[in-house]
Short mmCIF file of C-alpha atoms and ligand atoms in Angstrom, two decimals:
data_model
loop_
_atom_site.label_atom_id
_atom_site.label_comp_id
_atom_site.label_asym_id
_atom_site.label_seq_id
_atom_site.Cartn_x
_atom_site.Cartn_y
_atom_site.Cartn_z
CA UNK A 789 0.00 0.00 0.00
CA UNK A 790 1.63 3.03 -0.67
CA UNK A 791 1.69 6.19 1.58
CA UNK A 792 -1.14 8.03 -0.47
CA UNK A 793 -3.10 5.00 -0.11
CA UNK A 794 -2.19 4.89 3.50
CA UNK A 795 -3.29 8.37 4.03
CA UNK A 796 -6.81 7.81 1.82
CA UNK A 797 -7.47 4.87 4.37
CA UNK A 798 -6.41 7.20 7.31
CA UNK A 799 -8.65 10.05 6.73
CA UNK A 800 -11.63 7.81 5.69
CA UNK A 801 -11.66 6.04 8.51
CA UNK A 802 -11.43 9.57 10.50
CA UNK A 803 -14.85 9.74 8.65
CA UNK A 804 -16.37 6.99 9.21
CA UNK A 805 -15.51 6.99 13.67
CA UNK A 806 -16.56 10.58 13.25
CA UNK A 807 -20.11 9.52 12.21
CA UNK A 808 -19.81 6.62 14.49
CA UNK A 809 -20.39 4.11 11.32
CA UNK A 810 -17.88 0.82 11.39
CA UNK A 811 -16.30 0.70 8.17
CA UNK A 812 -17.73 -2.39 6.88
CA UNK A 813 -21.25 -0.97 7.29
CA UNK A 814 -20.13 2.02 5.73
CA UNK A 815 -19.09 0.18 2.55
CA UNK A 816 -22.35 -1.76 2.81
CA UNK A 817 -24.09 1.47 2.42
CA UNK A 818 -21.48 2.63 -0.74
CA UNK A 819 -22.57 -0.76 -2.17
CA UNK A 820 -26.01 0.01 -1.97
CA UNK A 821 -25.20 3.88 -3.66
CA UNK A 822 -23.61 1.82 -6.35
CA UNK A 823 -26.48 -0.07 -7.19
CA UNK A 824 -29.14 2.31 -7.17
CA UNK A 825 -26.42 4.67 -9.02
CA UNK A 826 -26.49 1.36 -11.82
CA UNK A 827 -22.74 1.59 -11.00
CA UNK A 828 -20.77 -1.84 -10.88
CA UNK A 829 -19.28 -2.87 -7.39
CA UNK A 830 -16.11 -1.94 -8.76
CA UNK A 831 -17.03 1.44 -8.15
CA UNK A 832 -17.60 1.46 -4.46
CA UNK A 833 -13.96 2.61 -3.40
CA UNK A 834 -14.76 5.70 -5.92
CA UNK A 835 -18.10 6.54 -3.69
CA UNK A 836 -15.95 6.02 -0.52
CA UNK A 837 -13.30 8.76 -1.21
CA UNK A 838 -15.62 11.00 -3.35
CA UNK A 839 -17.56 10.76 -0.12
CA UNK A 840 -14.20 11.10 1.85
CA UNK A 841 -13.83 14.42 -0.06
CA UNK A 842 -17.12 16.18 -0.02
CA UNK A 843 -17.65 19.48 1.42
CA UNK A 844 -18.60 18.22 5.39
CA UNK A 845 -16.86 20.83 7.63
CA UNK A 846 -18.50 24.46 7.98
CA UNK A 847 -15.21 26.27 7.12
CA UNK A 848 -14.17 24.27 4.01
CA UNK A 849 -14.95 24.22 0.26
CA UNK A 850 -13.19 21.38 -1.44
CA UNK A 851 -12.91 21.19 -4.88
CA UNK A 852 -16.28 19.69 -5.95
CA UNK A 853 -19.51 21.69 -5.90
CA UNK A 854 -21.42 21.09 -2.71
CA UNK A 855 -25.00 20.18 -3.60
CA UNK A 856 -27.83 19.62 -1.47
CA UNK A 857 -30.74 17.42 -2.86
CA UNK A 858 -34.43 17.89 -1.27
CA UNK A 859 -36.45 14.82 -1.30
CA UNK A 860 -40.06 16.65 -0.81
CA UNK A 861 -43.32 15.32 -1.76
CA UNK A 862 -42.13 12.95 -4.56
CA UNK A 863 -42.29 9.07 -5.55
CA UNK A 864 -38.15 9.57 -5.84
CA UNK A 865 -38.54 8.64 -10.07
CA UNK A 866 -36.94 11.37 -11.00
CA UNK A 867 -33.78 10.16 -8.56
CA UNK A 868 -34.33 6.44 -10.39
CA UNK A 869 -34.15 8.51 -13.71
CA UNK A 870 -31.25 10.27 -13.21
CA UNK A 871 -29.68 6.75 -11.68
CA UNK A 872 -29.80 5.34 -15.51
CA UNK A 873 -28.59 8.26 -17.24
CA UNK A 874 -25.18 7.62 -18.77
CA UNK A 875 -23.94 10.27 -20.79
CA UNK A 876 -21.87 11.90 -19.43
CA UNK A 877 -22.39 8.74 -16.29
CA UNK A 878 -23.76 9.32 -13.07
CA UNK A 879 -20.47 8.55 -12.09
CA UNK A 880 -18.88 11.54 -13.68
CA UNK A 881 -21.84 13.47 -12.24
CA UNK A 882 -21.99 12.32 -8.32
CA UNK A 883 -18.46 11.74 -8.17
CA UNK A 884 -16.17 14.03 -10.40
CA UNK A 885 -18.58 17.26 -10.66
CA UNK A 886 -20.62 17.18 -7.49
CA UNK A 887 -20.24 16.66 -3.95
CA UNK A 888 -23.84 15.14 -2.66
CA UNK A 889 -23.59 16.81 1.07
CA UNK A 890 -27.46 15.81 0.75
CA UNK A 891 -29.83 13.23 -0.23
CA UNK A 892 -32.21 11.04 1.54
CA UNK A 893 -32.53 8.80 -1.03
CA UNK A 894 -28.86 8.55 -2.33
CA UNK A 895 -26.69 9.74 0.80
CA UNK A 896 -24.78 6.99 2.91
CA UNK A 897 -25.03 8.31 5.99
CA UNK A 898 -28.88 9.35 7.47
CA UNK A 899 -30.55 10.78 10.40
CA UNK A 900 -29.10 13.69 13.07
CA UNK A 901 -25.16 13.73 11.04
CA UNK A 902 -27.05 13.97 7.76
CA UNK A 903 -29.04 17.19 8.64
CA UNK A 904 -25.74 18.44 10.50
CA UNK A 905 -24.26 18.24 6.87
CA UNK A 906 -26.73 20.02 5.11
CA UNK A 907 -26.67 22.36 7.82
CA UNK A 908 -22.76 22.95 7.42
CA UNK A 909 -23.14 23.33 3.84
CA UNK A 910 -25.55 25.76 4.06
CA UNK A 911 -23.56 27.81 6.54
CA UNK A 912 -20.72 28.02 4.00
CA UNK A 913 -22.87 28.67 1.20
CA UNK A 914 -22.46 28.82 -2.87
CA UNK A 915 -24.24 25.31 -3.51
CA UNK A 916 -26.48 23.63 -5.56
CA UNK A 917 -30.02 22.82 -4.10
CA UNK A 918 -31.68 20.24 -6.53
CA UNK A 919 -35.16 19.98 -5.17
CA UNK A 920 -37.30 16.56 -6.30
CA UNK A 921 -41.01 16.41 -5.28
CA UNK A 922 -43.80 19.39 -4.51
CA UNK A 923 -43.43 21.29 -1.78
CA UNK A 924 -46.92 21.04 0.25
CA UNK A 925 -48.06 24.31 1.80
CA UNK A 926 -51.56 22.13 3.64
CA UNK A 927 -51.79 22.82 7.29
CA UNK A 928 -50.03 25.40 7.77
CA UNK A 929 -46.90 23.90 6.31
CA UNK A 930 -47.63 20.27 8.50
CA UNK A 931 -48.62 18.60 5.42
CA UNK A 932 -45.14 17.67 4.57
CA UNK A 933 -42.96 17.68 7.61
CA UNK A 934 -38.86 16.07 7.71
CA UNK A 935 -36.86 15.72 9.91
CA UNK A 936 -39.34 17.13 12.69
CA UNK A 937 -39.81 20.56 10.11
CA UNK A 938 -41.85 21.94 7.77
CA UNK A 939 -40.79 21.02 4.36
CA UNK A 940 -41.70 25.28 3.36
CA UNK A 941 -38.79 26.11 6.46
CA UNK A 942 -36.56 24.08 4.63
CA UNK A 943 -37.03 25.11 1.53
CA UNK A 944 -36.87 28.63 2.87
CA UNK A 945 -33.93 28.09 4.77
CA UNK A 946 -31.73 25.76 1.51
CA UNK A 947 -32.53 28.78 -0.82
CA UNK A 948 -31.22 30.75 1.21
CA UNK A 949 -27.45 30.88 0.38
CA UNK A 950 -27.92 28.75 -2.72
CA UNK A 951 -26.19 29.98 -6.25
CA UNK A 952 -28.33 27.81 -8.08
CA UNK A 953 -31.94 26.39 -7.95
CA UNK A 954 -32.95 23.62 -9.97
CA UNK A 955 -36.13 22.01 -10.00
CA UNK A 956 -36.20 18.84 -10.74
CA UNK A 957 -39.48 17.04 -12.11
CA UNK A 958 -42.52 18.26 -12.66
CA UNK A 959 -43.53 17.95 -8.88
CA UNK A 960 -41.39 20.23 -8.08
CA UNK A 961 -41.79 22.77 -11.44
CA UNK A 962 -45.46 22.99 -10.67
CA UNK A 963 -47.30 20.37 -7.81
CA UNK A 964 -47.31 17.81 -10.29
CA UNK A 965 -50.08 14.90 -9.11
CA UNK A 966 -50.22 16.08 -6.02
CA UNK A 967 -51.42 19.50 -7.38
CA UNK A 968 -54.09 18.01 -8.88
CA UNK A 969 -57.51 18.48 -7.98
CA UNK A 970 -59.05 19.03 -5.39
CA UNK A 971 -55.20 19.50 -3.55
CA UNK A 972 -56.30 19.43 -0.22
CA UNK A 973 -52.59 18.63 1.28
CA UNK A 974 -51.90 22.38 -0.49
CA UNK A 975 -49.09 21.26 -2.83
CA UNK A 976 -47.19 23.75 -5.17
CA UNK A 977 -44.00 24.56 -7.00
CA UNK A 978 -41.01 26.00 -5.65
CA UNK A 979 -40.56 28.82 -7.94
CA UNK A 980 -44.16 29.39 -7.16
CA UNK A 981 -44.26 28.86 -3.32
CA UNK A 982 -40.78 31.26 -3.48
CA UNK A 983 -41.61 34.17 -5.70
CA UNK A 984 -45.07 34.32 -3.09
CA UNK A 985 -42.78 34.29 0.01
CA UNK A 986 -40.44 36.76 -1.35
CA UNK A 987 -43.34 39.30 -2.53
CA UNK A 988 -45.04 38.38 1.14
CA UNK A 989 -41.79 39.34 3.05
CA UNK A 990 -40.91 36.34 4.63
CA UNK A 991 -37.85 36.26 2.85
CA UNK A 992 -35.05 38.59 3.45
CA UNK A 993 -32.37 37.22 0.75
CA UNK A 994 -33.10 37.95 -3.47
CA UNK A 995 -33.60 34.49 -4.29
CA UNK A 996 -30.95 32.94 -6.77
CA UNK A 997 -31.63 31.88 -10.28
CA UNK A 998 -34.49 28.97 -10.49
CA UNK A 999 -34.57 26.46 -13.12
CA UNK A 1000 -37.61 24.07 -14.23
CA UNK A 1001 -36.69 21.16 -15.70
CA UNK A 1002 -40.26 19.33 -15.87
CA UNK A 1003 -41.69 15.94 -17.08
CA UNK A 1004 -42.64 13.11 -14.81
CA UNK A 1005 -39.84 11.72 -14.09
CA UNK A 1006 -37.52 13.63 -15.26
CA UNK A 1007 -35.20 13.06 -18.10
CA UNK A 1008 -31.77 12.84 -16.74
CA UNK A 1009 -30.42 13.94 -19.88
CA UNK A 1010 -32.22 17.16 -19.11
CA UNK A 1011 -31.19 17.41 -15.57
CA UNK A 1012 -26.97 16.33 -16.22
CA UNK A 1013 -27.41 18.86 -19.18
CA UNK A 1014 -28.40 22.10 -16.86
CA UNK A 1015 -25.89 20.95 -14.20
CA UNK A 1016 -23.14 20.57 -16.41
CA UNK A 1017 -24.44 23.60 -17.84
CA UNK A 1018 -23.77 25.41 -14.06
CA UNK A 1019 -20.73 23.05 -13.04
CA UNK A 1020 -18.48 23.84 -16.20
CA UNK A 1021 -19.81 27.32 -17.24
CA UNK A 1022 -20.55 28.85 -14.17
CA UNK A 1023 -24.06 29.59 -15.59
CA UNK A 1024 -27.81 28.31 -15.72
CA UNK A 1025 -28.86 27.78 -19.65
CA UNK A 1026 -30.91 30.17 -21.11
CA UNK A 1027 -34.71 30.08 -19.89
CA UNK A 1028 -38.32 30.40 -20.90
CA UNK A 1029 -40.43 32.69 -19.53
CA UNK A 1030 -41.54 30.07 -16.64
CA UNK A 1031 -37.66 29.48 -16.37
CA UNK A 1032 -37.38 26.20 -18.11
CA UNK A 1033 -34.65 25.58 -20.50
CA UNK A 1034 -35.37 26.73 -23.74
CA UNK A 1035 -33.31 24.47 -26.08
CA UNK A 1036 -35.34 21.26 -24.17
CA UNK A 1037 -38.89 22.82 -23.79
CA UNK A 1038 -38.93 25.67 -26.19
CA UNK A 1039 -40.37 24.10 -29.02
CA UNK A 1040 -43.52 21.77 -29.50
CA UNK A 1041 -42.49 17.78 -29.41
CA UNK A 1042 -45.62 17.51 -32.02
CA UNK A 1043 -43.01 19.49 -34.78
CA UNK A 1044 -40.18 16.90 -34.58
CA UNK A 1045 -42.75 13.78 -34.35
CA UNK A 1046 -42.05 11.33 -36.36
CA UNK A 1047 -45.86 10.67 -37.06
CA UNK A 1048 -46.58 14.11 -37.65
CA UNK A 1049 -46.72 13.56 -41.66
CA UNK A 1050 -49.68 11.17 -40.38
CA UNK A 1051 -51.48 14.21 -38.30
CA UNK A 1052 -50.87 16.75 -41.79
CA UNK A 1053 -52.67 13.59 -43.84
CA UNK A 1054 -55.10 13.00 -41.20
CA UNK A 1055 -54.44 9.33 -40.24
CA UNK A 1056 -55.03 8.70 -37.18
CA UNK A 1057 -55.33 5.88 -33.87
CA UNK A 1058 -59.31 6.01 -33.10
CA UNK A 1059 -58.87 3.00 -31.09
CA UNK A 1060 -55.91 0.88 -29.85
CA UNK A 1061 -55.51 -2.07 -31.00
CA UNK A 1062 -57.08 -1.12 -34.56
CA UNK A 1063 -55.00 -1.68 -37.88
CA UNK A 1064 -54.37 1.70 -37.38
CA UNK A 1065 -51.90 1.84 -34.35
CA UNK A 1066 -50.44 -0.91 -36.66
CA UNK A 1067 -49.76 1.58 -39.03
CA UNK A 1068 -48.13 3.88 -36.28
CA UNK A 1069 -50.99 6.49 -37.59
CA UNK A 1070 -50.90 9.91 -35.38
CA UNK A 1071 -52.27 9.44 -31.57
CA UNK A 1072 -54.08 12.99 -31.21
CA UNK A 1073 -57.75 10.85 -31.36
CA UNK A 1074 -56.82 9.00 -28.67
CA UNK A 1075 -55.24 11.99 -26.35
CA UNK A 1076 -51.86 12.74 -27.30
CA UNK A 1077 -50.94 16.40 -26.18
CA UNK A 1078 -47.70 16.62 -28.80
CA UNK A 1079 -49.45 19.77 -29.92
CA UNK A 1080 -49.85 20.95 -26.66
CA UNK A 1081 -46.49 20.33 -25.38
CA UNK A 1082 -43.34 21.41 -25.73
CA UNK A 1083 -40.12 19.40 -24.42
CA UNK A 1084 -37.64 18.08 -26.77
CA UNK A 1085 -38.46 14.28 -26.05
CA UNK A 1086 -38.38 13.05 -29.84
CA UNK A 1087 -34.97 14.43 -29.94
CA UNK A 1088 -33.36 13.64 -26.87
CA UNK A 1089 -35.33 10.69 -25.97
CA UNK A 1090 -35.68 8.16 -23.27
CA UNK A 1091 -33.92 5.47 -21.38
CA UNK A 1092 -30.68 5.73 -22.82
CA UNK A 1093 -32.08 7.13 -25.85
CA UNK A 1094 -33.46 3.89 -26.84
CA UNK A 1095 -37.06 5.85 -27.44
CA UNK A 1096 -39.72 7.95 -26.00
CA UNK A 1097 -43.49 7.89 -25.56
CA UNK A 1098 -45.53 8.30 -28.78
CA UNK A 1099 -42.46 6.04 -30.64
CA UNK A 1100 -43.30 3.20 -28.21
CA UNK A 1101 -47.39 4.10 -28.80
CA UNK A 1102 -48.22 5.53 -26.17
CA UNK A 1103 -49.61 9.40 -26.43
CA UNK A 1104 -48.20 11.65 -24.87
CA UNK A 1105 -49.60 12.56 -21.56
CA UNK A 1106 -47.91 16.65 -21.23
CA UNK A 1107 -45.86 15.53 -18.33
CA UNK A 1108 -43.77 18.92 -19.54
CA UNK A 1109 -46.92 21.38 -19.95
CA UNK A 1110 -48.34 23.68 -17.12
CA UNK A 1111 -47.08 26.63 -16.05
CA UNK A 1112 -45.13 26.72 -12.64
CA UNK A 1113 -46.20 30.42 -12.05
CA UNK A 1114 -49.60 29.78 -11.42
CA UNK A 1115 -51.86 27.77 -9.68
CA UNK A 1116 -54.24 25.53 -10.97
CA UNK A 1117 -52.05 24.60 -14.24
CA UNK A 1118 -50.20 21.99 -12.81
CA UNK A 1119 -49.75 19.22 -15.77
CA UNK A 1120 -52.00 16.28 -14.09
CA UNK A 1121 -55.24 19.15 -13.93
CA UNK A 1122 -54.20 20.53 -17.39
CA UNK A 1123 -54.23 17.26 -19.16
CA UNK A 1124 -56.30 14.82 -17.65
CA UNK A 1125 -57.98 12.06 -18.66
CA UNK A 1126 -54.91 11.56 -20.15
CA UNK A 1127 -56.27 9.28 -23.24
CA UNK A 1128 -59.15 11.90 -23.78
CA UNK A 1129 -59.34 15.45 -24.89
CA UNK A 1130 -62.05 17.05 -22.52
CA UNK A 1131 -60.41 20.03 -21.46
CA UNK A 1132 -59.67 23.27 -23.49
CA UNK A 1133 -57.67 23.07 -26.55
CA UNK A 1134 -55.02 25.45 -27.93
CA UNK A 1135 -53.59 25.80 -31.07
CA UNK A 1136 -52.54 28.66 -32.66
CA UNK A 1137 -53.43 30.86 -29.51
CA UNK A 1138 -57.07 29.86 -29.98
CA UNK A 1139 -58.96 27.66 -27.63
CA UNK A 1140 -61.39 25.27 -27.25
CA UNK A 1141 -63.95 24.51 -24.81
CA UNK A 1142 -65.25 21.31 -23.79
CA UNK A 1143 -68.98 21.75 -25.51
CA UNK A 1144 -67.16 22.01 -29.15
CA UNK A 1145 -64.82 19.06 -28.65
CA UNK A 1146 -67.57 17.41 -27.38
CA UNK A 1147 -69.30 17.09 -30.65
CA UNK A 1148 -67.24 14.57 -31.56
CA UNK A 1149 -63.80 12.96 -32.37
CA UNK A 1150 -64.08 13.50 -36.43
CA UNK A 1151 -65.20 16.76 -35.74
CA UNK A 1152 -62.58 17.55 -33.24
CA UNK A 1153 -60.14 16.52 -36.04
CA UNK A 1154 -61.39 18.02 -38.55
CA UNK A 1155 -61.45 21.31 -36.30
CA UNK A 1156 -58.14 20.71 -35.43
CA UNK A 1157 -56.42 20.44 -38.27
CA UNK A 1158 -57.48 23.46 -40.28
CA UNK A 1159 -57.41 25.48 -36.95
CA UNK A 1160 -54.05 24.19 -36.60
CA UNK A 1161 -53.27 24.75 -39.85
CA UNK A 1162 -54.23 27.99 -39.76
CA UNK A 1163 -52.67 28.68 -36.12
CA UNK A 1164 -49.09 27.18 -37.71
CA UNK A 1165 -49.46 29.69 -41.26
CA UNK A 1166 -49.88 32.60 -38.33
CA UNK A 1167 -46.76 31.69 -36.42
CA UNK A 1168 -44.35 30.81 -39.38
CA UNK A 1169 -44.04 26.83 -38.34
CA UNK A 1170 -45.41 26.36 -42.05
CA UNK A 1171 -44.06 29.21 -44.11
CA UNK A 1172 -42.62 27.78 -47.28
CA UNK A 1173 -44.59 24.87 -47.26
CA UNK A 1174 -47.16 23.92 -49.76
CA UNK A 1175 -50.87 25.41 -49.33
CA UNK A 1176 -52.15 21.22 -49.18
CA UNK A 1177 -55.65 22.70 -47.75
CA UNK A 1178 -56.99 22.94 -51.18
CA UNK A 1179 -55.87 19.95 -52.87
CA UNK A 1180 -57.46 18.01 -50.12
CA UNK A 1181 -60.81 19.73 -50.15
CA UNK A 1182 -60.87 19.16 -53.67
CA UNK A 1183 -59.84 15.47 -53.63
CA UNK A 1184 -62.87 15.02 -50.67
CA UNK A 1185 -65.39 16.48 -52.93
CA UNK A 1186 -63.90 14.41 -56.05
CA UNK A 1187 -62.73 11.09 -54.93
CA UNK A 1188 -62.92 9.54 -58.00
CA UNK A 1189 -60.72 12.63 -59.87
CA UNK A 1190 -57.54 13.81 -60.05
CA UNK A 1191 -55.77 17.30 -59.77
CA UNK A 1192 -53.59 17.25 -63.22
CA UNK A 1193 -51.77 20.31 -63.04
CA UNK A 1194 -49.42 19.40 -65.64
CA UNK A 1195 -48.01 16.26 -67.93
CA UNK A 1196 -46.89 14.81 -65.61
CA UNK A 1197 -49.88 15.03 -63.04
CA UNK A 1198 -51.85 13.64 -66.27
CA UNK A 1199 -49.71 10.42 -67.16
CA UNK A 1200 -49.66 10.02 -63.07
CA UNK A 1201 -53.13 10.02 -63.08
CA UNK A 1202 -54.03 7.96 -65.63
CA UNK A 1203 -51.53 5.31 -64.58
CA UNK A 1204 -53.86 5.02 -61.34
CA UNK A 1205 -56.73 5.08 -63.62
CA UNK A 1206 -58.40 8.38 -62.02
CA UNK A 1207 -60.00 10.88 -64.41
CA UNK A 1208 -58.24 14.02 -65.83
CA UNK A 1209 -61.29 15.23 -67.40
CA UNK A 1210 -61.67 18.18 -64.16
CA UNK A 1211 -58.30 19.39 -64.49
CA UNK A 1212 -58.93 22.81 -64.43
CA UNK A 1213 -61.96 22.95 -61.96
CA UNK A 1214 -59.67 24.44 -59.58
CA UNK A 1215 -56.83 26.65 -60.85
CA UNK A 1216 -56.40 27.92 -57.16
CA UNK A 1217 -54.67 24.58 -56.43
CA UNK A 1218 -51.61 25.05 -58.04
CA UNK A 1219 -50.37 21.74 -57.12
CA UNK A 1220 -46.21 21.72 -57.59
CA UNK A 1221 -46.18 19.82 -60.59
CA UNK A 1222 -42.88 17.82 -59.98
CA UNK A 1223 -43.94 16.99 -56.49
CA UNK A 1224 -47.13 15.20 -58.31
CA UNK A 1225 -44.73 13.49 -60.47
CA UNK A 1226 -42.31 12.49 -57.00
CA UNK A 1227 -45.98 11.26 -55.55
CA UNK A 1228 -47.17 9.02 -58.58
CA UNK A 1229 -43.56 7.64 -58.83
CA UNK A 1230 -44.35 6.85 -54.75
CA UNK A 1231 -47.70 5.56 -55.16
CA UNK A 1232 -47.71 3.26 -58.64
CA UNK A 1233 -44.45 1.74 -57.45
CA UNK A 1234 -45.90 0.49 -53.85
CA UNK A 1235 -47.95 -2.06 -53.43
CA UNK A 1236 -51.83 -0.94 -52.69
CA UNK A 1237 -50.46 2.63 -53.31
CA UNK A 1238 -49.22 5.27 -51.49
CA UNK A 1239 -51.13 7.85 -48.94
S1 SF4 B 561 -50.44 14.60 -32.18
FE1 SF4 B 561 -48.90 13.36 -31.06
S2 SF4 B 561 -48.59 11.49 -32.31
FE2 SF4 B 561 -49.63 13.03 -33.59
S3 SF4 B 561 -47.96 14.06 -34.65
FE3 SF4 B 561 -48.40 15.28 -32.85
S4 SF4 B 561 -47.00 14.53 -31.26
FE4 SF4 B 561 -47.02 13.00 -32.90
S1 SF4 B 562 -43.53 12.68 -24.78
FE1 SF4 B 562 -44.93 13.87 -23.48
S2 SF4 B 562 -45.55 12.48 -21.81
FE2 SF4 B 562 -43.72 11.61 -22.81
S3 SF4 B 562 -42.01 12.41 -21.57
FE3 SF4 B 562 -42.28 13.83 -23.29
S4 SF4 B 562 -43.64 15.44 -22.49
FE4 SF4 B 562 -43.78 13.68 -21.09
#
């Protein structure tokens, strides 16, 4: 063993009497971290020393930034998710950029010298406070109590000398499910529950930089992304309006869907199980809030990027929507039934209520798509593209026709046997004539044609 080693040993052992934990229970417990970190058992002298080395005393900073990680109202998925994520590893995370002072699910130690070192690490200040799960304002703040205090003391007291906030899940962006309706235990979002505390003067500190990073759980991509973001630049990533990162949820998922050619044709799922979801038609008939949403999930992905929700046929569910600055729009309340659209629908910055979607799902589709069409020519999503709204009105009135804007329309047309003869019923519908040509080429080539 050489004298570093020697000295490695020495000072972890100082460690472990000082917590009063006998070294084979403490790497017990760094076996455990390992496996709920998905690291081997190869990696538990790695936890040992980056424990060994994280920011304990009140008067010392160490070299790794000191983060504290509140465990509030939460099922803990989001600390499962970010357990999986693996590029750049947990391991690089937990034990080359941070120092956990702080976890209840993840720490080693627990009870009276665990709340010492979040204490100490508050004292000294400049750290990371990662919150997981709604904070839960119910009784007076007794609705969620820890360690014999109110979970809103806590959070009052970790923001206090933090540099950074980040929010991790959609609990603790906006309530999440236990937001939802009725919410008697009074949950609610930190940014939310902070910004009222602050404008109420219970706070005497400017609070420090807060950001969202939504969906239920979250995507650990999303959350190693903002930390790295903090850890290596020194800075959060630029935000939203309701302070989530805009590359990741500045966009609508329903633009880079890979069914969304489906949704433009009008194909969709009525019912799972139909020849339909065989097809992998579009899933807004049966609920999916794509258009609603936006989060980056068809481009980043899930579970090690292997997929995401509406590529494994599922809809998706808005676990990113809702606003975290007020109350009421917590994602479960905004987009439940989940499989259903029953609440108000936007697109395009118009809305619709209940009583219209209620008239039916083809209506509702047909509604949606030339409001959404219209709603995407306002904002620009569309500009350049072809005007397709009045070749398909003119094929649904004229099934049996064809559009033959040129040769080439013609010979395509006759090769699928449909009649030229109302070529120039609608001059309006100046259909691009190679694309026509492209389309018969698709369609007379493929067996039981093309869409
Ligand atoms: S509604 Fe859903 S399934 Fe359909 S294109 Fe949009 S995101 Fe994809
Ligand atoms: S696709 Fe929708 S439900 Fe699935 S993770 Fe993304 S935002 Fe959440």
């Amino acid at each position: 063993m050489t004298t570093k080693e020697k000295r490695k040993v020495s000072i972890l052992d100082e460690l472990l009497e000082q917590r009063g934990v006998k070294r084979r229970d403490f790497l017990k417990l760094c076996a455990g971290v390992a496996a709920t970190l998905g690291l081997s058992q190869a990696a538990i002298p790695r936890i040992a020393e980056a424990l060994e080395g994280s920011v304990i005393g009140p008067n010392t900073s160490g070299a790794l930034a000191p983060t504290i990680w509140l465990e509030l109202a939460s099922c803990t998925g989001c600390t499962e998710s970010l357990a999986q994520v693996d590029t750049p590893d947990i391991a690089t995370i937990v034990l080359e950029l941070i120092s956990l002072n702080y976890a209840e699910t993840l720490s080693a130690g627990a009870g009276w010298s665990l709340e010492l070192a979040k204490e100490q690490t508050i004292e000294v200040g400049g750290y990371i406070l990662v919150i997981e799960g709604a904070l839960m304002e119910g009784w007076d703040g007794d609705a969620l109590r820890i360690a014999d205090e109110r979970a809103t003391d806590i959070v009052e007291h970790a923001a206090s000398h933090a540099d950074v906030i980040v929010c991790v899940g959609s609990c603790a962006v906006d309530g999440g499910w236990q937001a939802a309706h009725p919410n008697p235990g009074g949950a609610i979002g930190i940014q939310r529950y902070l910004t009222k505390a602050k404008a109420e003067g219970r706070l005497d500190y400017d609070l420090p930089p807060i950001v969202n990073v939504p969906c239920c759980p979250s995507n650990p991509e999303h959350v190693v992304a903002v930390l790295v973001d903090w850890l290596l630049l020194n800075r959060a990533p630029e935000l939203t309006a309701d302070n989530k990162p805009a590359l990741m949820f500045g966009q609508y998922l329903h633009d880079n869907c890979p069914r969304r050619g489906h949704f433009e044709n009008g194909e969709f799922v009525r019912q799972f199980g139909s020849k339909e979801e065989a097809k992998a038609y579009c899933l807004y008939t049966v609920g999916c809030k794509g258009p609603e949403t936006k989060a980056n999930c068809p481009i980043v992905r899930w579970n090690r990027r292997s997929g995401w929700c509406v590529e494994a046929g599922a809809p998706c569910i808005g676990c990113a929507t809702a606003d975290p600055r007020r109350a009421g729009f917590d994602w479960v309340t905004m987009n439940t039934p989940f499989l259903k659209h029953l609440r108000n629908v936007g697109f395009g910055g118009l809305t619709f209520s209940p009583a219209i979607i209620a008239w039916g799902a083809a209506g509702l589709v047909v509604a949606a798509l030339v409001i959404h069409g219209f709603g995407m020519k306002a904002s620009g999503r569309t500009k350049g593209g072809a005007p397709y709204e009045l070749e398909r009105k003119w094929d649904k009135d004229h099934p049996d026709k064809a559009l033959c804007t040129s040769e080439a329309a013609k010979k395509c047309a006759e090769a699928q046997g449909l009649d030229c003869s109302d070529a120039d019923a609608n001059a309006d519908a100046d259909a691009d004539a190679d694309a026509d040509a492209d389309a018969c080429a698709i369609d007379t080539n493929e067996e039981g044609g093309g869409k």
